Amino acid sequence: MRADLRVAIVTAAGYPGDAAKYEERITGLLRAFQKYNLTEKLLERFYVLGGECNYLFRCGWKKNETTGETVVGLTYIQPESYQPASMLAWKMEEIQELLNVAEENLRRSVSAMNLKAAVLRKSRAVGIVPVDGAKIAREQLDECVLSTQQRLLEYQQMSAPSKVAIPFCVFNGGNDVFVDIGNKLIGVQVLQSYLGAAPEVTLHVGDQFLSTGNDFATRSSCCTLWIVNPEETESVLKELTPLLTFPVDDKL
């Protein structure tokens, strides 16, 4: 960020407008920002985009509502400020219809394969998560993904022509399966438009680039980097840092 780069975490985790939930997920990073007393100008270069593309937050200093102290946290950005008209046109009724179809297929898959899993429904997502410490095989997760993708595509093909085909993402999260409204391709494109970043200067780092992963779609909109663990991410950052240009007057 000192090199005037914008950094964003694009995650499938969806908590509508709930900054505290995302702050909890990246507590260590926010504490580090606070420890090094980063300026507001630097912090404003860091974003979190949740629900693939649905909930955008900007980092900055703010007052803790409980303690009253000034801390580094996230502030929700209203959709009208960054989402294109095509996204704002998605109707909640049609979103729920799509998720109903997805949920029905996921429940059928859980039953057919006798999976120890529960269905979790959110406002813009639905998925299955293991219960009682169960471990679901990758092949079973992939089967849930592929069958649900096919069912949703069939549903959209049979829908009335007047209905907008709402983009969706079905992905294998490693030990769960989720269907999200929108996808990371839209998320990356939204950020590129909002931040004024062209595809050739955008780098998306992810670990789900197989066809059943939610990073796969971003390959058509930017440079991508496939990693498998946090250690690889750290290694890549160490390689890229010497290539960056930092300001001489480092008072940011």
Short mmCIF file of C-alpha atoms in Angstrom, two decimals:
data_model
loop_
_atom_site.label_atom_id
_atom_site.label_comp_id
_atom_site.label_asym_id
_atom_site.label_seq_id
_atom_site.Cartn_x
_atom_site.Cartn_y
_atom_site.Cartn_z
CA MET A 1 0.00 0.00 0.00
CA ARG A 2 2.98 2.31 0.56
CA ALA A 3 3.76 1.73 -3.13
CA ASP A 4 0.35 3.25 -4.00
CA LEU A 5 -1.27 -0.13 -4.67
CA ARG A 6 -4.87 -0.94 -3.77
CA VAL A 7 -5.25 -4.24 -1.96
CA ALA A 8 -8.55 -6.08 -1.60
CA ILE A 9 -9.58 -9.35 -0.03
CA VAL A 10 -12.29 -10.87 -2.23
CA THR A 11 -14.04 -13.57 -0.26
CA ALA A 12 -17.09 -15.79 -0.59
CA ALA A 13 -17.97 -15.15 3.06
CA GLY A 14 -21.20 -13.20 3.04
CA TYR A 15 -22.32 -10.99 5.94
CA PRO A 16 -24.60 -8.27 4.52
CA GLY A 17 -23.27 -4.90 5.68
CA ASP A 18 -21.78 -6.44 8.84
CA ALA A 19 -18.32 -4.91 9.21
CA ALA A 20 -17.77 -6.59 12.59
CA LYS A 21 -18.00 -10.08 11.08
CA TYR A 22 -15.30 -9.34 8.53
CA GLU A 23 -13.17 -7.54 11.12
CA GLU A 24 -13.30 -10.71 13.20
CA ARG A 25 -12.02 -12.78 10.26
CA ILE A 26 -8.99 -10.53 9.71
CA THR A 27 -8.37 -9.42 13.29
CA GLY A 28 -4.64 -10.12 13.12
CA LEU A 29 -4.14 -8.00 10.02
CA LEU A 30 -6.14 -5.07 11.39
CA ARG A 31 -4.20 -5.23 14.66
CA ALA A 32 -0.96 -5.09 12.69
CA PHE A 33 -2.19 -2.00 10.82
CA GLN A 34 -3.00 -0.43 14.17
CA LYS A 35 0.29 -1.49 15.78
CA TYR A 36 2.27 0.26 13.05
CA ASN A 37 -0.03 3.28 13.26
CA LEU A 38 -0.74 3.42 9.53
CA THR A 39 -2.14 6.70 8.28
CA GLU A 40 -5.69 7.08 7.04
CA LYS A 41 -4.32 7.62 3.52
CA LEU A 42 -2.65 4.21 3.59
CA LEU A 43 -5.56 2.41 5.22
CA GLU A 44 -7.99 3.69 2.59
CA ARG A 45 -6.08 1.62 0.04
CA PHE A 46 -7.27 -1.61 1.68
CA TYR A 47 -10.69 -3.15 0.98
CA VAL A 48 -12.72 -6.26 1.72
CA LEU A 49 -15.29 -7.45 -0.82
CA GLY A 50 -17.57 -10.13 0.62
CA GLY A 51 -20.15 -12.49 -0.83
CA GLU A 52 -18.00 -12.77 -3.99
CA CYS A 53 -19.08 -9.30 -5.17
CA ASN A 54 -21.95 -8.13 -2.96
CA TYR A 55 -20.59 -6.35 0.13
CA LEU A 56 -17.75 -3.83 -0.07
CA PHE A 57 -15.88 -2.38 2.92
CA ARG A 58 -13.06 0.17 3.16
CA CYS A 59 -10.43 0.16 5.88
CA GLY A 60 -9.73 3.15 8.12
CA TRP A 61 -9.57 4.50 11.64
CA LYS A 62 -12.90 4.57 13.46
CA LYS A 63 -14.36 4.69 16.95
CA ASN A 64 -15.08 1.38 18.66
CA GLU A 65 -18.77 1.53 19.59
CA THR A 66 -18.21 -0.52 22.75
CA THR A 67 -15.03 0.96 24.22
CA GLY A 68 -15.03 4.37 22.56
CA GLU A 69 -11.36 4.04 21.58
CA THR A 70 -10.11 4.77 18.08
CA VAL A 71 -9.19 1.57 16.25
CA VAL A 72 -8.51 0.33 12.73
CA GLY A 73 -11.64 -1.22 11.26
CA LEU A 74 -13.89 -1.53 8.23
CA THR A 75 -16.67 0.73 6.99
CA TYR A 76 -19.47 -0.50 4.75
CA ILE A 77 -19.81 1.15 1.34
CA GLN A 78 -23.35 1.42 -0.01
CA PRO A 79 -23.92 -0.65 -3.20
CA GLU A 80 -25.11 2.39 -5.15
CA SER A 81 -21.60 3.82 -4.82
CA TYR A 82 -19.82 1.07 -6.71
CA GLN A 83 -22.16 -1.54 -8.18
CA PRO A 84 -23.09 -1.18 -11.87
CA ALA A 85 -26.71 -0.85 -12.95
CA SER A 86 -26.72 -4.48 -14.06
CA MET A 87 -26.08 -5.63 -10.47
CA LEU A 88 -28.47 -3.17 -8.88
CA ALA A 89 -31.18 -4.56 -11.19
CA TRP A 90 -31.04 -8.00 -9.57
CA LYS A 91 -34.42 -8.51 -7.90
CA MET A 92 -34.47 -10.08 -4.44
CA GLU A 93 -37.49 -12.19 -5.39
CA GLU A 94 -35.62 -13.73 -8.32
CA ILE A 95 -32.50 -14.18 -6.20
CA GLN A 96 -34.50 -16.20 -3.68
CA GLU A 97 -36.09 -18.29 -6.43
CA LEU A 98 -32.63 -19.19 -7.73
CA LEU A 99 -31.41 -20.07 -4.25
CA ASN A 100 -34.52 -22.20 -3.67
CA VAL A 101 -33.65 -24.29 -6.72
CA ALA A 102 -30.04 -24.57 -5.55
CA GLU A 103 -31.08 -25.57 -2.03
CA GLU A 104 -33.42 -28.24 -3.36
CA ASN A 105 -30.62 -29.80 -5.40
CA LEU A 106 -28.12 -29.61 -2.54
CA ARG A 107 -30.58 -31.36 -0.22
CA ARG A 108 -31.10 -34.04 -2.86
CA SER A 109 -27.34 -34.52 -3.16
CA VAL A 110 -26.89 -34.79 0.61
CA SER A 111 -29.61 -37.43 0.75
CA ALA A 112 -28.42 -39.38 -2.30
CA MET A 113 -24.83 -39.62 -1.04
CA ASN A 114 -25.80 -39.93 2.63
CA LEU A 115 -23.56 -37.01 3.56
CA LYS A 116 -23.20 -35.83 7.14
CA ALA A 117 -23.96 -32.24 6.23
CA ALA A 118 -26.39 -29.47 7.03
CA VAL A 119 -27.82 -26.85 4.71
CA LEU A 120 -26.97 -23.24 5.52
CA ARG A 121 -29.09 -20.52 3.92
CA LYS A 122 -28.14 -16.85 3.73
CA SER A 123 -29.72 -13.85 2.00
CA ARG A 124 -27.54 -14.26 -1.10
CA ALA A 125 -26.10 -17.73 -0.68
CA VAL A 126 -26.92 -21.31 0.23
CA GLY A 127 -24.57 -24.17 0.96
CA ILE A 128 -23.86 -27.39 2.76
CA VAL A 129 -21.42 -27.69 5.65
CA PRO A 130 -20.24 -30.84 7.45
CA VAL A 131 -21.66 -31.71 10.87
CA ASP A 132 -20.36 -33.74 13.81
CA GLY A 133 -16.77 -33.33 12.65
CA ALA A 134 -17.43 -35.18 9.39
CA LYS A 135 -15.02 -34.96 6.47
CA ILE A 136 -16.66 -34.94 3.04
CA ALA A 137 -14.61 -36.41 0.20
CA ARG A 138 -13.52 -34.04 -2.56
CA GLU A 139 -15.28 -36.17 -5.17
CA GLN A 140 -18.55 -35.88 -3.26
CA LEU A 141 -18.17 -32.12 -2.97
CA ASP A 142 -17.42 -31.86 -6.68
CA GLU A 143 -20.50 -33.93 -7.47
CA CYS A 144 -22.61 -31.49 -5.45
CA VAL A 145 -21.06 -28.59 -7.35
CA LEU A 146 -21.47 -30.05 -10.83
CA SER A 147 -25.02 -31.31 -10.34
CA THR A 148 -26.13 -28.00 -8.81
CA GLN A 149 -24.49 -26.00 -11.60
CA GLN A 150 -26.34 -28.09 -14.17
CA ARG A 151 -29.65 -27.78 -12.34
CA LEU A 152 -29.37 -23.99 -12.10
CA LEU A 153 -28.45 -23.63 -15.76
CA GLU A 154 -31.48 -25.73 -16.70
CA TYR A 155 -33.66 -23.59 -14.44
CA GLN A 156 -32.46 -20.38 -16.07
CA GLN A 157 -32.94 -21.79 -19.56
CA MET A 158 -36.55 -22.65 -18.72
CA SER A 159 -37.27 -19.27 -17.11
CA ALA A 160 -39.33 -16.58 -18.81
CA PRO A 161 -37.35 -14.44 -21.30
CA SER A 162 -38.26 -11.33 -19.29
CA LYS A 163 -36.27 -12.58 -16.31
CA VAL A 164 -32.68 -11.44 -15.92
CA ALA A 165 -30.30 -14.42 -15.79
CA ILE A 166 -28.72 -13.65 -12.43
CA PRO A 167 -25.05 -14.70 -12.35
CA PHE A 168 -24.17 -17.30 -9.75
CA CYS A 169 -21.21 -19.28 -8.53
CA VAL A 170 -21.24 -22.87 -7.27
CA PHE A 171 -17.94 -23.93 -5.76
CA ASN A 172 -16.13 -26.53 -3.71
CA GLY A 173 -14.70 -24.75 -0.69
CA GLY A 174 -12.52 -27.66 0.41
CA ASN A 175 -14.90 -29.09 3.01
CA ASP A 176 -18.17 -27.46 1.99
CA VAL A 177 -20.13 -26.39 -1.09
CA PHE A 178 -21.76 -23.01 -1.58
CA VAL A 179 -23.90 -21.31 -4.17
CA ASP A 180 -23.39 -17.55 -4.19
CA ILE A 181 -25.23 -14.87 -6.07
CA GLY A 182 -22.65 -13.26 -8.35
CA ASN A 183 -19.08 -14.48 -8.61
CA LYS A 184 -15.48 -13.37 -8.17
CA LEU A 185 -15.19 -12.35 -11.82
CA ILE A 186 -17.87 -9.74 -11.17
CA GLY A 187 -16.13 -8.89 -7.91
CA VAL A 188 -12.82 -8.23 -9.63
CA GLN A 189 -14.49 -6.21 -12.39
CA VAL A 190 -16.41 -4.14 -9.84
CA LEU A 191 -13.18 -3.33 -8.01
CA GLN A 192 -11.38 -2.52 -11.25
CA SER A 193 -14.10 -0.05 -12.18
CA TYR A 194 -14.37 1.47 -8.69
CA LEU A 195 -10.61 1.82 -8.21
CA GLY A 196 -9.72 2.63 -11.81
CA ALA A 197 -7.50 -0.43 -12.27
CA ALA A 198 -7.04 -1.93 -15.73
CA PRO A 199 -6.91 -5.74 -16.16
CA GLU A 200 -3.21 -5.67 -17.06
CA VAL A 201 -2.31 -4.08 -13.71
CA THR A 202 -4.58 -6.31 -11.62
CA LEU A 203 -3.30 -9.45 -9.90
CA HIS A 204 -5.73 -11.92 -8.35
CA VAL A 205 -4.22 -14.43 -5.94
CA GLY A 206 -6.29 -17.50 -5.09
CA ASP A 207 -6.28 -21.20 -4.29
CA GLN A 208 -9.47 -22.36 -6.05
CA PHE A 209 -8.65 -22.25 -9.76
CA LEU A 210 -10.07 -25.64 -10.73
CA SER A 211 -13.36 -25.59 -12.65
CA THR A 212 -15.23 -26.29 -9.39
CA GLY A 213 -13.49 -23.42 -7.58
CA ASN A 214 -14.60 -19.81 -7.21
CA ASP A 215 -11.31 -18.24 -8.38
CA PHE A 216 -11.47 -19.86 -11.82
CA ALA A 217 -13.74 -17.23 -13.38
CA THR A 218 -11.34 -14.35 -12.68
CA ARG A 219 -8.83 -15.57 -15.28
CA SER A 220 -10.67 -13.73 -18.05
CA SER A 221 -10.36 -10.34 -16.37
CA CYS A 222 -6.88 -10.07 -14.89
CA CYS A 223 -3.55 -11.70 -14.22
CA THR A 224 -3.90 -14.58 -11.78
CA LEU A 225 -1.65 -16.42 -9.37
CA TRP A 226 -2.53 -19.91 -8.13
CA ILE A 227 -1.29 -20.64 -4.63
CA VAL A 228 -2.04 -23.58 -2.33
CA ASN A 229 -1.32 -22.21 1.15
CA PRO A 230 -0.47 -19.02 3.10
CA GLU A 231 3.23 -19.84 2.94
CA GLU A 232 3.17 -19.59 -0.85
CA THR A 233 1.37 -16.26 -0.59
CA GLU A 234 4.09 -14.97 1.72
CA SER A 235 6.79 -16.21 -0.65
CA VAL A 236 5.18 -14.48 -3.62
CA LEU A 237 4.87 -11.20 -1.73
CA LYS A 238 8.56 -11.36 -0.87
CA GLU A 239 9.38 -11.84 -4.56
CA LEU A 240 7.15 -9.00 -5.72
CA THR A 241 8.12 -6.41 -3.08
CA PRO A 242 11.56 -5.58 -4.58
CA LEU A 243 9.82 -4.76 -7.88
CA LEU A 244 7.69 -2.03 -6.31
CA THR A 245 8.54 1.66 -6.15
CA PHE A 246 8.22 3.27 -2.73
CA PRO A 247 8.08 7.02 -2.00
CA VAL A 248 11.31 8.64 -0.83
CA ASP A 249 9.45 10.68 1.78
CA ASP A 250 7.98 7.73 3.64
CA LYS A 251 5.61 9.62 5.94
CA LEU A 252 2.45 7.91 4.78
#
